[in-house]
Coordinates of C-alpha atoms in Angstrom, one line a residue:
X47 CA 39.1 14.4 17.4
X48 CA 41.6 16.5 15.0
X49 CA 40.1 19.7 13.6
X50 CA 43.6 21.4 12.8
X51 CA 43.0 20.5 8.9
X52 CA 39.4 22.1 8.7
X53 CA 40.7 25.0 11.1
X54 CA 43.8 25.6 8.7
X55 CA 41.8 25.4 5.6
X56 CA 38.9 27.9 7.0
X57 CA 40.9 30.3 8.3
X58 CA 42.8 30.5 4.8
X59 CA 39.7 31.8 3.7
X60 CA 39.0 34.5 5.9
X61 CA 40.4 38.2 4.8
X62 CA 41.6 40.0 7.2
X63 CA 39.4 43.1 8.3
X64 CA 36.4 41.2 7.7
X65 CA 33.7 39.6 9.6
X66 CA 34.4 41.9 12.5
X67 CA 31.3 42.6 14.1
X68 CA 30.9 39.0 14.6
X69 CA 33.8 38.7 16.9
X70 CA 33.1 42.1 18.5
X71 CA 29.6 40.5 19.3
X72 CA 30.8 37.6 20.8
X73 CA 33.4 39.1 23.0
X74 CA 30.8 41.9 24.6
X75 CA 28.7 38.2 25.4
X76 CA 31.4 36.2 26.5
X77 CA 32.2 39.4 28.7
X78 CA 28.6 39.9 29.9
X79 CA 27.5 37.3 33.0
X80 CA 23.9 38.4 32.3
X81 CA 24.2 37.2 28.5
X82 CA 22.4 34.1 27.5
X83 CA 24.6 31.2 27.3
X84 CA 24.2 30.3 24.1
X85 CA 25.2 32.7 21.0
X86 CA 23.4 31.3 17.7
X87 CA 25.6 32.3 14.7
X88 CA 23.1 31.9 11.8
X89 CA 23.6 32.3 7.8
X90 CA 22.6 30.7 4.3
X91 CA 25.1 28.1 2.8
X92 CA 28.5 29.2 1.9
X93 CA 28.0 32.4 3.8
X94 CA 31.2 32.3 5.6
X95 CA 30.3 30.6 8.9
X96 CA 32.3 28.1 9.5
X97 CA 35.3 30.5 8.3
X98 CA 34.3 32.8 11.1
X99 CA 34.1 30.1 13.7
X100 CA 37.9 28.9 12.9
X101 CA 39.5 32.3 13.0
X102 CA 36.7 33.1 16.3
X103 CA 38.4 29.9 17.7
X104 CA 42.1 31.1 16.8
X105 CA 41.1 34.3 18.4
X106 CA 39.8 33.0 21.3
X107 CA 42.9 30.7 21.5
X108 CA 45.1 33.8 21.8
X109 CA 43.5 34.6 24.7
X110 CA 43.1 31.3 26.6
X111 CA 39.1 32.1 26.7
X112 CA 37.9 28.4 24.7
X113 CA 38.1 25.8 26.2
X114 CA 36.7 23.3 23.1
X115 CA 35.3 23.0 19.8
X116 CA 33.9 20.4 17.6
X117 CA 33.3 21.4 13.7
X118 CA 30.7 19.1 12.0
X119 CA 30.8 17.9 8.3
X120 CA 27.6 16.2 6.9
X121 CA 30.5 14.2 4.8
X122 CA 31.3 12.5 7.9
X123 CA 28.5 11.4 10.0
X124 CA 30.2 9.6 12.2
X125 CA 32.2 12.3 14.0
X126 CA 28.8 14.4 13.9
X127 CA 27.1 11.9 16.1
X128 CA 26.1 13.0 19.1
X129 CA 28.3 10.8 21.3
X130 CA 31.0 11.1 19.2
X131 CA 30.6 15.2 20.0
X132 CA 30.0 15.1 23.3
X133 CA 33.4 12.7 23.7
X134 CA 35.5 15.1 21.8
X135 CA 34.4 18.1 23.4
X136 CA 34.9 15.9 27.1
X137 CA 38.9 15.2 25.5
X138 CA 39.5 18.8 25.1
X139 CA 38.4 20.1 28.5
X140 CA 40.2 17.3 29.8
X141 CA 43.1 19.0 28.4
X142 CA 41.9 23.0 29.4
X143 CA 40.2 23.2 32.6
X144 CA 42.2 22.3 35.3
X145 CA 40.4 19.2 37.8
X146 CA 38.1 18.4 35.0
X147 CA 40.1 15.3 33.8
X148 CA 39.3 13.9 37.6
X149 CA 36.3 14.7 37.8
X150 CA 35.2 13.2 35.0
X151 CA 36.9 9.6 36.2
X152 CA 35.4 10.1 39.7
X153 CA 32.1 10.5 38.0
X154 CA 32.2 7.3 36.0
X155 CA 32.0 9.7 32.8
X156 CA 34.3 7.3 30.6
X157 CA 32.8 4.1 31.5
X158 CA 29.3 5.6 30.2
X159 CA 27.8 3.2 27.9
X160 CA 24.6 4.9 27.1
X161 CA 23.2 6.0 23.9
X162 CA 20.9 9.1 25.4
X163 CA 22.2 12.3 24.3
X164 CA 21.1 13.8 27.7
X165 CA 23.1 11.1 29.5
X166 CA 25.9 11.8 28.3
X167 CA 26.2 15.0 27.9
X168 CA 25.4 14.9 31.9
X169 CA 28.0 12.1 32.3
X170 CA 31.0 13.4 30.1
X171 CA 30.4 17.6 30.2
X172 CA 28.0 19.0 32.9
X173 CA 28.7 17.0 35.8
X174 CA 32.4 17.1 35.6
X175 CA 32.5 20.9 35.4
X176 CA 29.7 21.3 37.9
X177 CA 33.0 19.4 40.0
X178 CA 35.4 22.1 39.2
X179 CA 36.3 25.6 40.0
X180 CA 36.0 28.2 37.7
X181 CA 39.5 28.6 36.1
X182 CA 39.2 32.7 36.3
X183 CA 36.6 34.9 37.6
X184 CA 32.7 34.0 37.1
X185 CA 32.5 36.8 34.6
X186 CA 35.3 35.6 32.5
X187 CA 33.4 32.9 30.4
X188 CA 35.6 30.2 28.8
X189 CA 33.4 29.4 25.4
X190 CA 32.5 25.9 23.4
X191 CA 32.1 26.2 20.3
X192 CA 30.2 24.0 17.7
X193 CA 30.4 24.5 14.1
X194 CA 27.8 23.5 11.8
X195 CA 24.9 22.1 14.0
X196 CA 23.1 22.0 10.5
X197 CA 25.1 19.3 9.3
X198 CA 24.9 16.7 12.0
X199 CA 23.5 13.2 11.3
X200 CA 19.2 14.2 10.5
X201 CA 18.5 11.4 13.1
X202 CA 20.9 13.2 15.6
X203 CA 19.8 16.7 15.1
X204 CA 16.6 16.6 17.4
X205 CA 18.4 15.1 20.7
X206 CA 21.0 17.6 20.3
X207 CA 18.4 20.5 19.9
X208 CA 16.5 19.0 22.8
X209 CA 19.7 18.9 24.7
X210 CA 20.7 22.8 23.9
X211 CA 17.0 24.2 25.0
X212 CA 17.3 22.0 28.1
X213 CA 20.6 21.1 29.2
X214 CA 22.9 23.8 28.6
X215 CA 21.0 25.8 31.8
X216 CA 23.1 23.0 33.5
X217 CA 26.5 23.6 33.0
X218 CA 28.1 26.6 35.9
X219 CA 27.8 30.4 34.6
X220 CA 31.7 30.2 32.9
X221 CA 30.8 28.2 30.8
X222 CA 29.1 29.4 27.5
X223 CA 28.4 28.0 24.0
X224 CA 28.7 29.6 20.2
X225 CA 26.9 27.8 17.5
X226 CA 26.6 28.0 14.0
X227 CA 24.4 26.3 11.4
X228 CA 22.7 27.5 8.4
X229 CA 18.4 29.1 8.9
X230 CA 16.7 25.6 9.0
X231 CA 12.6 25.4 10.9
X232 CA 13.6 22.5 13.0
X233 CA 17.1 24.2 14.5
X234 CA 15.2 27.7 14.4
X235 CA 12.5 26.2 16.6
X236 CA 14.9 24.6 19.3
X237 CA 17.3 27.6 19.4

């Protein structure tokens, strides 16, 4: 999927000098091999998040240190749906980690026809980079990012929860996920 619209317009927004301590955070985890895997950015509505997850992403860019990112709008449920995700973020290491591309066609991942978030996340993410080696040394953590977990479909919110406090433990230690979304029970709870 084609973020470059929501990435230009977000990072329009953010002023220079600001929301520093956000990216300073994430670099010292990305950097840290004993950090958790997942970093939870977390704010009320219209507090800025998804502006500091497209100019983290641009940052990130500079560096070579993502390797894919899906934003989420609750004004278009269909690329919010989980498959529809987990295909996007498969596309785009396809494209940035070297071998990952053949592994995923060794391991059947594009023929996957199944509607079970855990499935396919196994099928289309884990598995293939399980196959492949780590593009630069184990402490150097290539990131995923996912904007706006808040605003996914409400009936695909839970499996994708489910899938972050079960599955993510999966995936090798280079690999490491930011998240946003806004202070919501259900999300709190899972993360």
């Amino acid at each position: 999927l084609d973020f470059s619209a929501i990435i230009v317009d977000k990072r329009g927004r953010h002023l220079q000098g600001t929301r520093e301590w956000v990216f300073d955070a994430v670099e010292k985890w990305r950097e840290d091999p004993k950090s958790a895997k997942l970093f939870w950015l977390v704010g009320g509505g219209g507090t800025g998040k998804s502006v500091a997850a497209a100019e983290l992403l641009a940052r990130l860019l500079d560096k070579e240190n993502v390797a894919a990112w899906h934003f989420c709008k609750h004004t278009e449920p269909a690329r919010s749906a989980p498959a529809a995700l987990l295909c996007s973020l498969a596309g785009m290491l396809c494209a940035t980690v070297d071998g990952f591309e053949e592994a995923l066609r060794e391991g059947g991942g594009g023929d996957n026809a199944t509607d079970k978030v855990d499935e396919l996340f196994e099928a289309l993410v884990a598995r293939p980079l399980r196959s492949v080696e780590a593009p630069r040394g184990a402490d150097d953590a290539l990131v995923l990012i996912v904007d706006a977990l808040d605003e996914l479909p409400r009936d695909a919110l839970q499996p994708v929860l489910s899938l972050l406090a079960t599955e993510l433990k999966t995936l090798p230690p280079w690999i490491k996920l930011v998240v946003t979304s806004r202070d919501e029970a259900q999300i709190k709870a899972a993360l």
